[in-house]
PDB file of C-alpha atoms and ligand atoms in Angstrom:
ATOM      1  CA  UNK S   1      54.212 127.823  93.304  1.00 41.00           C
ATOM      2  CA  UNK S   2      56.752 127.241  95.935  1.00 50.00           C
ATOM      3  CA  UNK S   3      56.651 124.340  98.429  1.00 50.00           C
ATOM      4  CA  UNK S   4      54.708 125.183 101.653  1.00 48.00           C
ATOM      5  CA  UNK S   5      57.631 124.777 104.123  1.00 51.00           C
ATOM      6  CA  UNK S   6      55.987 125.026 107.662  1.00 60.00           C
ATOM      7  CA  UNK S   7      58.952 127.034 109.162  1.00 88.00           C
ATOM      8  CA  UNK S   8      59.696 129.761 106.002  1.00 97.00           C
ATOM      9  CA  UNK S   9      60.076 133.123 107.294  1.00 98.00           C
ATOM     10  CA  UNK S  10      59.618 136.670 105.681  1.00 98.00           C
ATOM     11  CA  UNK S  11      62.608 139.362 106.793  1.00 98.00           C
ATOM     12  CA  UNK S  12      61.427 142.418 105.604  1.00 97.00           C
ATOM     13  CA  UNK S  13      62.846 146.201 105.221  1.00 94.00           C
ATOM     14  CA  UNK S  14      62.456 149.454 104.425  1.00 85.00           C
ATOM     15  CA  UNK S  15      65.638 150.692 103.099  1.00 83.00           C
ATOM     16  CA  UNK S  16      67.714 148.952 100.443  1.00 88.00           C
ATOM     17  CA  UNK S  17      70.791 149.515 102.400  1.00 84.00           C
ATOM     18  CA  UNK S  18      69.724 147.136 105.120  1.00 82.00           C
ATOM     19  CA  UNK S  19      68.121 144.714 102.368  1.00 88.00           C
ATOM     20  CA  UNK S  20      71.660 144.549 100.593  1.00 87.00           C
ATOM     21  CA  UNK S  21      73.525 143.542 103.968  1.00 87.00           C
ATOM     22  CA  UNK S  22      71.093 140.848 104.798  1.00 91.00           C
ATOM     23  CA  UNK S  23      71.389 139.568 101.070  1.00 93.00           C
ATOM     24  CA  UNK S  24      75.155 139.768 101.450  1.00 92.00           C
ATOM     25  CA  UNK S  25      74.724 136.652 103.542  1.00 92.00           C
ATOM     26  CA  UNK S  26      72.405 134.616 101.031  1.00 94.00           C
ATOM     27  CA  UNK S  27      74.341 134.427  97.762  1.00 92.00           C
ATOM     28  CA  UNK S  28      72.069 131.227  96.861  1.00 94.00           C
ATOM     29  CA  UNK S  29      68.968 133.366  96.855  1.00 97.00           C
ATOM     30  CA  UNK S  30      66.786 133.920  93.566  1.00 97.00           C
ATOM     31  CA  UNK S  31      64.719 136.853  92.831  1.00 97.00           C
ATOM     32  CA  UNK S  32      61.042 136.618  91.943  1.00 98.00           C
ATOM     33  CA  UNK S  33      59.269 139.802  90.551  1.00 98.00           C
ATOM     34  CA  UNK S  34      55.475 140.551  91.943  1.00 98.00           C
ATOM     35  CA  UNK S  35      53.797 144.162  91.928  1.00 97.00           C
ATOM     36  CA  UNK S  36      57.327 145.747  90.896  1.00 96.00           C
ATOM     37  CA  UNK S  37      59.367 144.012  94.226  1.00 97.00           C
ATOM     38  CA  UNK S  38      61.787 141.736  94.098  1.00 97.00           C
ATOM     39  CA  UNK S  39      61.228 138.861  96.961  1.00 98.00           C
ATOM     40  CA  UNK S  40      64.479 136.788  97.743  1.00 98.00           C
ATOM     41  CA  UNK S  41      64.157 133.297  97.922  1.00 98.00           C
ATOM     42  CA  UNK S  42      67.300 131.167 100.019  1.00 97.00           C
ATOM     43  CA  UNK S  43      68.399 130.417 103.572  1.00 96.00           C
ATOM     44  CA  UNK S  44      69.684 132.452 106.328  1.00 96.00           C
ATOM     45  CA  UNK S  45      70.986 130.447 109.186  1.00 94.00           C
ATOM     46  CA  UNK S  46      69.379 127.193 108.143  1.00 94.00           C
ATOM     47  CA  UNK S  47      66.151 128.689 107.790  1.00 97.00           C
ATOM     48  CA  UNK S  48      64.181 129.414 104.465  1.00 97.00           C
ATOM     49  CA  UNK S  49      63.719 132.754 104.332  1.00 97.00           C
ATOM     50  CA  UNK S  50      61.965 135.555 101.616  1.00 98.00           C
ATOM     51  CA  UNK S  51      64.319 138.752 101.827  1.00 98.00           C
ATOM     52  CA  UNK S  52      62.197 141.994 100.559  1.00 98.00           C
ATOM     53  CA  UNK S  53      61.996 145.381 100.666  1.00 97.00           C
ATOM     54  CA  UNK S  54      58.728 146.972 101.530  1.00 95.00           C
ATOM     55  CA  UNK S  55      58.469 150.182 100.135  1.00 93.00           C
ATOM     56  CA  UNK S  56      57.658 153.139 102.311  1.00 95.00           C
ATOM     57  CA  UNK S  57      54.567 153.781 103.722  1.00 97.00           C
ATOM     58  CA  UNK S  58      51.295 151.980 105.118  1.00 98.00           C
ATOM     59  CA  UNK S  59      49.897 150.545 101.815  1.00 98.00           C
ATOM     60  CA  UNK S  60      53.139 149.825 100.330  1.00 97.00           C
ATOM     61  CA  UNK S  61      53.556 147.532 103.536  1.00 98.00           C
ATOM     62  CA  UNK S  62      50.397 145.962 103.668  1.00 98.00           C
ATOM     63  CA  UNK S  63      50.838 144.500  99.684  1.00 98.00           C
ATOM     64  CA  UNK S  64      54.211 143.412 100.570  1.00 98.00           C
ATOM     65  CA  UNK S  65      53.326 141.633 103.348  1.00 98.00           C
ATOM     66  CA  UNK S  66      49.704 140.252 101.521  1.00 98.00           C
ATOM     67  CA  UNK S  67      52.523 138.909  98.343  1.00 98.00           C
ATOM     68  CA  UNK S  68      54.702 137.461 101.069  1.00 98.00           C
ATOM     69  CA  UNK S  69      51.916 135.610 102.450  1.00 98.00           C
ATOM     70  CA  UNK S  70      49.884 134.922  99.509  1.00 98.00           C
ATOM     71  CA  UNK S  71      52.582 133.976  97.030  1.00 98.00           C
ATOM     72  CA  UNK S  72      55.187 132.774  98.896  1.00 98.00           C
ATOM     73  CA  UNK S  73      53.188 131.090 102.045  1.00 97.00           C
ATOM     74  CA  UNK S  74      55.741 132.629 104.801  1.00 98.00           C
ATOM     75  CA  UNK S  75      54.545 131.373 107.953  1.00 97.00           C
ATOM     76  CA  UNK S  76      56.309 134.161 110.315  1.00 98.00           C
ATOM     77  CA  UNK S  77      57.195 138.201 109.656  1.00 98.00           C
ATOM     78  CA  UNK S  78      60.626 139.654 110.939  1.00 98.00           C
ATOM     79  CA  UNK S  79      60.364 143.530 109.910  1.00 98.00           C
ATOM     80  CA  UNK S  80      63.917 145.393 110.758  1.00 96.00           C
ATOM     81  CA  UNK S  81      63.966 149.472 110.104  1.00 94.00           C
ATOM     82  CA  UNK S  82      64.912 152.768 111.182  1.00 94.00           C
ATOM     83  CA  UNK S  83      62.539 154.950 113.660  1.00 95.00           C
ATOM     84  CA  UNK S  84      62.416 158.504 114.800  1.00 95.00           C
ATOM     85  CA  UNK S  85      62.094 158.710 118.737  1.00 97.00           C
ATOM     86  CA  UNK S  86      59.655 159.805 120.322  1.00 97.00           C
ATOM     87  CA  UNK S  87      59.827 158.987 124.266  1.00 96.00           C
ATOM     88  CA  UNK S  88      62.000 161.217 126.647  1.00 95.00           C
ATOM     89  CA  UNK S  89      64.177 158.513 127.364  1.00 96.00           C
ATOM     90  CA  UNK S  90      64.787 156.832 124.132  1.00 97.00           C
ATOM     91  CA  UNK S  91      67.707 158.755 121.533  1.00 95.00           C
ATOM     92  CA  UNK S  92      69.040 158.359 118.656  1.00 92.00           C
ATOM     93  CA  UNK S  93      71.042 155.105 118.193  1.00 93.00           C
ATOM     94  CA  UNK S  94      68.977 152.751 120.993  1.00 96.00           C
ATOM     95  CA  UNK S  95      67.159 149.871 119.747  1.00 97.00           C
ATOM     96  CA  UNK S  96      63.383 149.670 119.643  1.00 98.00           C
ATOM     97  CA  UNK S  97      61.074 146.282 119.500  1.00 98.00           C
ATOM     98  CA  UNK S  98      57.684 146.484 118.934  1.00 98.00           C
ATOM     99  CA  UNK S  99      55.154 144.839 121.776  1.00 98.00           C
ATOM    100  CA  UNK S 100      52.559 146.511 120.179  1.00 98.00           C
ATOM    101  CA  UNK S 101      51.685 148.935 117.078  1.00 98.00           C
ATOM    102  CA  UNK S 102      49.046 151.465 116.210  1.00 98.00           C
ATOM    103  CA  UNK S 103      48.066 153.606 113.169  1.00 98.00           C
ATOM    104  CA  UNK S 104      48.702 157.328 114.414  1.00 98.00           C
ATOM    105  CA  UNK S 105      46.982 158.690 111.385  1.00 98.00           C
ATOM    106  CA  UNK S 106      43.392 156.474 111.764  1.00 98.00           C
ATOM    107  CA  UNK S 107      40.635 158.560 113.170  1.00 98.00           C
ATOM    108  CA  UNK S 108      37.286 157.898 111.879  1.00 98.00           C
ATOM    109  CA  UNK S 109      35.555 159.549 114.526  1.00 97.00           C
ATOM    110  CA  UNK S 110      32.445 160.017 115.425  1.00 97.00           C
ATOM    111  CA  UNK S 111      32.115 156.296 114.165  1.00 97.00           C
ATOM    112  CA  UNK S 112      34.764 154.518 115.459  1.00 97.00           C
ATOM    113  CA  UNK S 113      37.288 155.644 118.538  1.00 97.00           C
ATOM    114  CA  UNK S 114      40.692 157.132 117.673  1.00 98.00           C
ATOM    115  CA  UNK S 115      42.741 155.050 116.187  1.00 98.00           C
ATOM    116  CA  UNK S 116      40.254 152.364 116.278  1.00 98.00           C
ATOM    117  CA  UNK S 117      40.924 150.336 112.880  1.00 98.00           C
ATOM    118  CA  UNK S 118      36.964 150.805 111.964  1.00 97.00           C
ATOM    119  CA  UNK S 119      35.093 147.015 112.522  1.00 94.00           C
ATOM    120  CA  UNK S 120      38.379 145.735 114.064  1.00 93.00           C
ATOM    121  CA  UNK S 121      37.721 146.724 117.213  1.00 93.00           C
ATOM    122  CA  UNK S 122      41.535 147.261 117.551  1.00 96.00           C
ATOM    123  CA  UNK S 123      43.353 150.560 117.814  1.00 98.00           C
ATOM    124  CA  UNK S 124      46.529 148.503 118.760  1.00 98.00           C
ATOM    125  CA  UNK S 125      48.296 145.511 117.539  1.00 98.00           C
ATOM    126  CA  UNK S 126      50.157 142.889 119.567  1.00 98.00           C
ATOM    127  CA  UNK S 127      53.528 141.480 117.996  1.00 98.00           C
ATOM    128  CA  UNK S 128      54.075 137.600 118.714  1.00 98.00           C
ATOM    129  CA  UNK S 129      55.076 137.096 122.302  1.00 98.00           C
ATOM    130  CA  UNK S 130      57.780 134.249 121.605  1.00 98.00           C
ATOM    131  CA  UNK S 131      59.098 136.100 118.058  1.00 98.00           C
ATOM    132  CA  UNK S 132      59.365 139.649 120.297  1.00 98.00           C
ATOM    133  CA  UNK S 133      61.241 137.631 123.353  1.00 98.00           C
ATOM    134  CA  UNK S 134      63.485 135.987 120.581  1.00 98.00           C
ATOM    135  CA  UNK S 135      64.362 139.688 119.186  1.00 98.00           C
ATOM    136  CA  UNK S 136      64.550 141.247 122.265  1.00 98.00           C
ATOM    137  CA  UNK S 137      67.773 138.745 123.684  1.00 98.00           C
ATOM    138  CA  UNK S 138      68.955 139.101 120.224  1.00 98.00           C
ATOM    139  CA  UNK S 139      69.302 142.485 120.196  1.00 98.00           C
ATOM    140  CA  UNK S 140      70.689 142.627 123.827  1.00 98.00           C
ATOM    141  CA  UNK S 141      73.148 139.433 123.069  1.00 98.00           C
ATOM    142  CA  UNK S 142      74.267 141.220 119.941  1.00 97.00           C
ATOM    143  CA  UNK S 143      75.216 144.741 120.587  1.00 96.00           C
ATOM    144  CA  UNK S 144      75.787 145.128 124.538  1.00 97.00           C
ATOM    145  CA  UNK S 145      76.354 148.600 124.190  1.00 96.00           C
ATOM    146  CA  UNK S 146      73.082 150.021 122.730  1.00 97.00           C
ATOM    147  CA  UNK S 147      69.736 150.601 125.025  1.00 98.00           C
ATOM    148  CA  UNK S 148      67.380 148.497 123.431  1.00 98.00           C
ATOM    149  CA  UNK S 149      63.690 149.377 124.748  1.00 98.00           C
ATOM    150  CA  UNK S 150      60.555 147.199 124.143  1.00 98.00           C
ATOM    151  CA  UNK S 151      56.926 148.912 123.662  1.00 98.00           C
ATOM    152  CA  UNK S 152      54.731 150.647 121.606  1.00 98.00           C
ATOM    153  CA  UNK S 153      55.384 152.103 118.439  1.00 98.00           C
ATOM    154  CA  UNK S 154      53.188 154.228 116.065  1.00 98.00           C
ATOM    155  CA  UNK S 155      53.004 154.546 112.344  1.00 98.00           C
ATOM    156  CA  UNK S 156      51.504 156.887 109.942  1.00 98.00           C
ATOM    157  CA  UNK S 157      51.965 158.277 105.732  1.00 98.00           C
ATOM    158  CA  UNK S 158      53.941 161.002 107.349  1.00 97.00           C
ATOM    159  CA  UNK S 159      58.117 161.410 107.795  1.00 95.00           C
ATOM    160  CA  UNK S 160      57.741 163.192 111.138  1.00 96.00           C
ATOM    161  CA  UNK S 161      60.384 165.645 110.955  1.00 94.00           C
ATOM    162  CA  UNK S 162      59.044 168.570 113.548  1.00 95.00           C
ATOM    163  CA  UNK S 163      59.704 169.288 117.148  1.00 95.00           C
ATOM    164  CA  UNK S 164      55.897 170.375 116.882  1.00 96.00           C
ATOM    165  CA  UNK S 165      54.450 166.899 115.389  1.00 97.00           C
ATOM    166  CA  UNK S 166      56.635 165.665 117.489  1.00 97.00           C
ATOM    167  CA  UNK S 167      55.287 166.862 120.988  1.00 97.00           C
ATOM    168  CA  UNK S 168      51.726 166.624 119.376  1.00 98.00           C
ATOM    169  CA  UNK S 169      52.517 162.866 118.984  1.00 98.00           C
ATOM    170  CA  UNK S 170      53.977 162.408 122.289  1.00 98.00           C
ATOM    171  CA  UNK S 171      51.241 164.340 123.804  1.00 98.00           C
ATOM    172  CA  UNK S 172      48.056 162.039 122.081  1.00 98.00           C
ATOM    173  CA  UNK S 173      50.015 158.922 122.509  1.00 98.00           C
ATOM    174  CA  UNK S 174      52.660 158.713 125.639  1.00 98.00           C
ATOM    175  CA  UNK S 175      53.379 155.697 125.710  1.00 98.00           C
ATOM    176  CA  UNK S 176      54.899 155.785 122.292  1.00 98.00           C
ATOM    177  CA  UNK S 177      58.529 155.088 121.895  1.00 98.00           C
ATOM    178  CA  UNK S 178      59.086 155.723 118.284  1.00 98.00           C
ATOM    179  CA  UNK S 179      57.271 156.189 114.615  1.00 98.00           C
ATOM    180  CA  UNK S 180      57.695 155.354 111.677  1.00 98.00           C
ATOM    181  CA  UNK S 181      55.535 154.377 108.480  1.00 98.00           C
ATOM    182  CA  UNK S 182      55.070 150.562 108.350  1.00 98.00           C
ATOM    183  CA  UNK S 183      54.842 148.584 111.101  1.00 98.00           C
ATOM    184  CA  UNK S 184      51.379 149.269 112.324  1.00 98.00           C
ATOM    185  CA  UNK S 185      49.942 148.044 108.704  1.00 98.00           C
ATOM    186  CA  UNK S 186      52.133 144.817 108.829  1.00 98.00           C
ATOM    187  CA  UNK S 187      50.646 144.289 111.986  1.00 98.00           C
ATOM    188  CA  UNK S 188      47.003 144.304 110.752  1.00 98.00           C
ATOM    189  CA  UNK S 189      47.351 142.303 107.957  1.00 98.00           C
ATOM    190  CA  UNK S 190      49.255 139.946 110.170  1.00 98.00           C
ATOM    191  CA  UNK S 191      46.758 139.535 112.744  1.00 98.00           C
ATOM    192  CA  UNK S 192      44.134 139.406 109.511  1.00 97.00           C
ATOM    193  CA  UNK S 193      46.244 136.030 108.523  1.00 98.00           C
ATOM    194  CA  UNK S 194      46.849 134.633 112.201  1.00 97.00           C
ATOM    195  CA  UNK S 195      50.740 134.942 111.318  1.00 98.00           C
ATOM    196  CA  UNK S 196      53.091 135.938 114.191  1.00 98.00           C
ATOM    197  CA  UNK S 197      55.083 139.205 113.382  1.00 98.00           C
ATOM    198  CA  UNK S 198      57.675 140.833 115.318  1.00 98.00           C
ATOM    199  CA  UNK S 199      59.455 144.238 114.605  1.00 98.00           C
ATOM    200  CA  UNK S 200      62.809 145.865 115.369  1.00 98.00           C
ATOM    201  CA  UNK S 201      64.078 149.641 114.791  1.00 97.00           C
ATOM    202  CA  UNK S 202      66.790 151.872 114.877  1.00 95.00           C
ATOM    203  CA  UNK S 203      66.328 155.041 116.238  1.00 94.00           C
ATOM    204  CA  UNK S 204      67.719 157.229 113.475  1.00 91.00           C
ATOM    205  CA  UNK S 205      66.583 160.738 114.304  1.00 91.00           C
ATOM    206  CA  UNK S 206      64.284 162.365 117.423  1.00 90.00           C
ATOM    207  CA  UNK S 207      61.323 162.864 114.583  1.00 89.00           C
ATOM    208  CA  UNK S 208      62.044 166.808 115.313  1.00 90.00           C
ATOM    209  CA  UNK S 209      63.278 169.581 112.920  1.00 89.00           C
ATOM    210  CA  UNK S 210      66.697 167.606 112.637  1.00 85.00           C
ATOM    211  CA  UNK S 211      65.401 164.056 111.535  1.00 79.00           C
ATOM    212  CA  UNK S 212      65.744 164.881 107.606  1.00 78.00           C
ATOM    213  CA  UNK S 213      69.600 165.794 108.279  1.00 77.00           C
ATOM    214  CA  UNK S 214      70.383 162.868 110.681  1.00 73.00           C
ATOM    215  CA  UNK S 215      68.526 160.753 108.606  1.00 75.00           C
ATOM    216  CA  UNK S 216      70.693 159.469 105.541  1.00 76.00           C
ATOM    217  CA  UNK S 217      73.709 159.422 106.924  1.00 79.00           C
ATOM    218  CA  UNK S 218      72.471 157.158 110.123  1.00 84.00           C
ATOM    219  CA  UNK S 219      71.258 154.702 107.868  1.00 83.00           C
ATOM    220  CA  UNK S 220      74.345 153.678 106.101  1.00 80.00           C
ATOM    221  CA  UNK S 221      76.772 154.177 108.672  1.00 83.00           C
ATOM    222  CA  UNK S 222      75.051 152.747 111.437  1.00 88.00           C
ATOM    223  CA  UNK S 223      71.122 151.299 111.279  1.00 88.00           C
ATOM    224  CA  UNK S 224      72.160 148.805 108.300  1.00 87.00           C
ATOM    225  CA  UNK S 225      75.178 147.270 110.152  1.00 88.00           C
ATOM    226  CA  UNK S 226      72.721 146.833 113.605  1.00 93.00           C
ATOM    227  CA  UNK S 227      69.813 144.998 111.281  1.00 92.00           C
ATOM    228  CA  UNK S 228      72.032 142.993 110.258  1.00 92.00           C
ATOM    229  CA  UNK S 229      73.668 141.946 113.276  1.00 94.00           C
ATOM    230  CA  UNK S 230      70.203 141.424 114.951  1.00 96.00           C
ATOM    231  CA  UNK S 231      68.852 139.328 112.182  1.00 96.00           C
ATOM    232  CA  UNK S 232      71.515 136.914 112.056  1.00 96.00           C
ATOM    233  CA  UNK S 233      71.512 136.207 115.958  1.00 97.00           C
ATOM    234  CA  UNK S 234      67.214 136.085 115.749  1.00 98.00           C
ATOM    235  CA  UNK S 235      67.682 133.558 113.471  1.00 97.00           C
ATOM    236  CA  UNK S 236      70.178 131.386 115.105  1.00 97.00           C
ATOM    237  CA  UNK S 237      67.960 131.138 118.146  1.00 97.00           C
ATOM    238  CA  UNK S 238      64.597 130.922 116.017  1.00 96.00           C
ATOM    239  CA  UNK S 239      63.711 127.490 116.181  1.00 93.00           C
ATOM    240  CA  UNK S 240      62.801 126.089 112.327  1.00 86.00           C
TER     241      UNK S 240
HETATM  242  N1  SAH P   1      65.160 159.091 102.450  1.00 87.90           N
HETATM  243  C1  SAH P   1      64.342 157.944 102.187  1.00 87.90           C
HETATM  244  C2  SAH P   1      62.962 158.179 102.724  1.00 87.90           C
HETATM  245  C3  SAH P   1      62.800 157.501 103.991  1.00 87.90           C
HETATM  246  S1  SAH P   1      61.226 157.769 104.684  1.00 87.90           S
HETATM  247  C4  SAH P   1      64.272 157.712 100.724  1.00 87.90           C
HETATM  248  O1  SAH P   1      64.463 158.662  99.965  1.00 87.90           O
HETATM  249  O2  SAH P   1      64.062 156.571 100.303  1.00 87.90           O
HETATM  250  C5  SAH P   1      61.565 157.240 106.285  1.00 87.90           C
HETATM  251  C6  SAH P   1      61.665 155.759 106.533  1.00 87.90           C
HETATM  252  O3  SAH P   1      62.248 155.583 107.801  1.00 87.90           O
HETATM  253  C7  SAH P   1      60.341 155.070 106.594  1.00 87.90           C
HETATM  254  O4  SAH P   1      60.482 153.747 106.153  1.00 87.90           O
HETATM  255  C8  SAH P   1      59.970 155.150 108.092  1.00 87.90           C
HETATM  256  O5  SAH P   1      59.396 153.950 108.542  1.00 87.90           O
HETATM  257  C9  SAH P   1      61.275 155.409 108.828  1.00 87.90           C
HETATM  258  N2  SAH P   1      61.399 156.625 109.657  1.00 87.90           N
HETATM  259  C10 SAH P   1      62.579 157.038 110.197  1.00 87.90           C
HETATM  260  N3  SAH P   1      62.418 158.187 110.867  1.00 87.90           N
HETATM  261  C11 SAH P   1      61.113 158.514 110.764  1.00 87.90           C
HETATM  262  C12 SAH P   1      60.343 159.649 111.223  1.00 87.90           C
HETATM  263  N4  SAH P   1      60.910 160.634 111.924  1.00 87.90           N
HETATM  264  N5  SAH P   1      59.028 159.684 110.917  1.00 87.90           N
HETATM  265  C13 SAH P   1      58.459 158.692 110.185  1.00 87.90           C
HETATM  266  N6  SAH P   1      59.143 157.617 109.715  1.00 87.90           N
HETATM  267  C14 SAH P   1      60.457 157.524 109.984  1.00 87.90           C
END
């Protein structure tokens, strides 16, 4: 068992591009195997910090994040990924942070409301105010030149990659910015555990009939390099 340090922070992705640039930076970090992931164990910016790599989807996000918490007693989640945009005014290449998340894909109606996460009573999920604000600056302080939006984002088991789902998305949920498929979990297990969580994507594709061509080659080229870049400056102002 590790030692409970108060301020030990989990940064968590989806893509093992944007894992390897972050681990670039901690060449003192050790790997510990749990349920097939390997969690990084160092320091980023004089914090302690577990590096990991989700997995895709809802459930694969919600174990990560129950390990992180469970085994390796992180007190705060950072989750940095790519997005497909959903708003008029967002496009590919802006900057989204989460305020808030919801599961697209919950509906257990007639019970429970749309979206309602049944006996929750929540449909959706606040980030932390002070980890958002921190993200939000960092974002802006470290790449001037991208439109970085705050506001709600959506998740769901589904690569969204129609201009149909698309509109049917933007339609049921207008306010949306983006979606993607792990955020919204996080979030509940998060607010399950008390622990502040804040989340940051990339808009790699419009989530229409082009999002499976844009998709690889945004990742490399540009989402890993902006995660990284955004990590490194949220940390520096994150206070331990
Ligand atoms: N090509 C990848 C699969 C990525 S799935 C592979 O083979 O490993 C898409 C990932 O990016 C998910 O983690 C999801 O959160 C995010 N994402 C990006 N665009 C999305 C979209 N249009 N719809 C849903 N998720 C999207």
């Amino acid at each position: 068992m590790l030692p409970n340090e108060p301020s030990r922070i989990a940064l968590i992705g989806a893509m093992p591009e944007e894992l390897s640039a972050v681990l670039a930076c901690m060449p003192e970090a050790h790997c510990e195997n749990v349920a097939g992931r390997q969690f990084w164990v160092g320091h980023l910016q004089g914090h302690e910090v577990v590096a990991v790599l989700s997995g895709i989807g809802k459930v694969a996000a919600a174990l990560t994040a129950t390990v992180l918490l469970e085994k390796f007693q992180v007190k705060r989640m950072l989750f940095t990924g790519v997005a497909g945009g959903l708003a008029q005014h967002v496009s590919v290449g802006d900057v989204v942070v989460a305020s808030e998340l919801l599961q697209h894909d919950m509906n257990a109606e007639p019970l429970f409301p749309q979206y309602v996460v049944p006996l929750s009573g929540c449909a959706k999920f606040k980030t932390d105010e002070d980890l958002t604000r921190i993200l939000l600056e960092s974002a802006r302080h470290t790449l001037p030149q991208v439109q970085v939006h705050a506001g709600l984002i959506i998740s769901g088991d589904q690569f969204v990659a129609s201009a149909s789902e698309s509109l049917r998305l933007q339609c049921a949920l207008p306010e949306a910015l983006a979606v993607e498929m792990e955020g919204a979990a996080l979030a509940q297990v998060c607010r399950d555990y008390g622990v502040p969580l804040c989340v940051v994507r990339t808009l790699s594709d419009r989530a229409d009939d082009e999002a499976h061509i844009d998709f690889p080659k945004f990742v490399k080229e540009v989402a890993s390099h902006y995660s990284v870049t955004i990590v490194s400056e949220f940390l520096k102002r994150l206070p331990t």
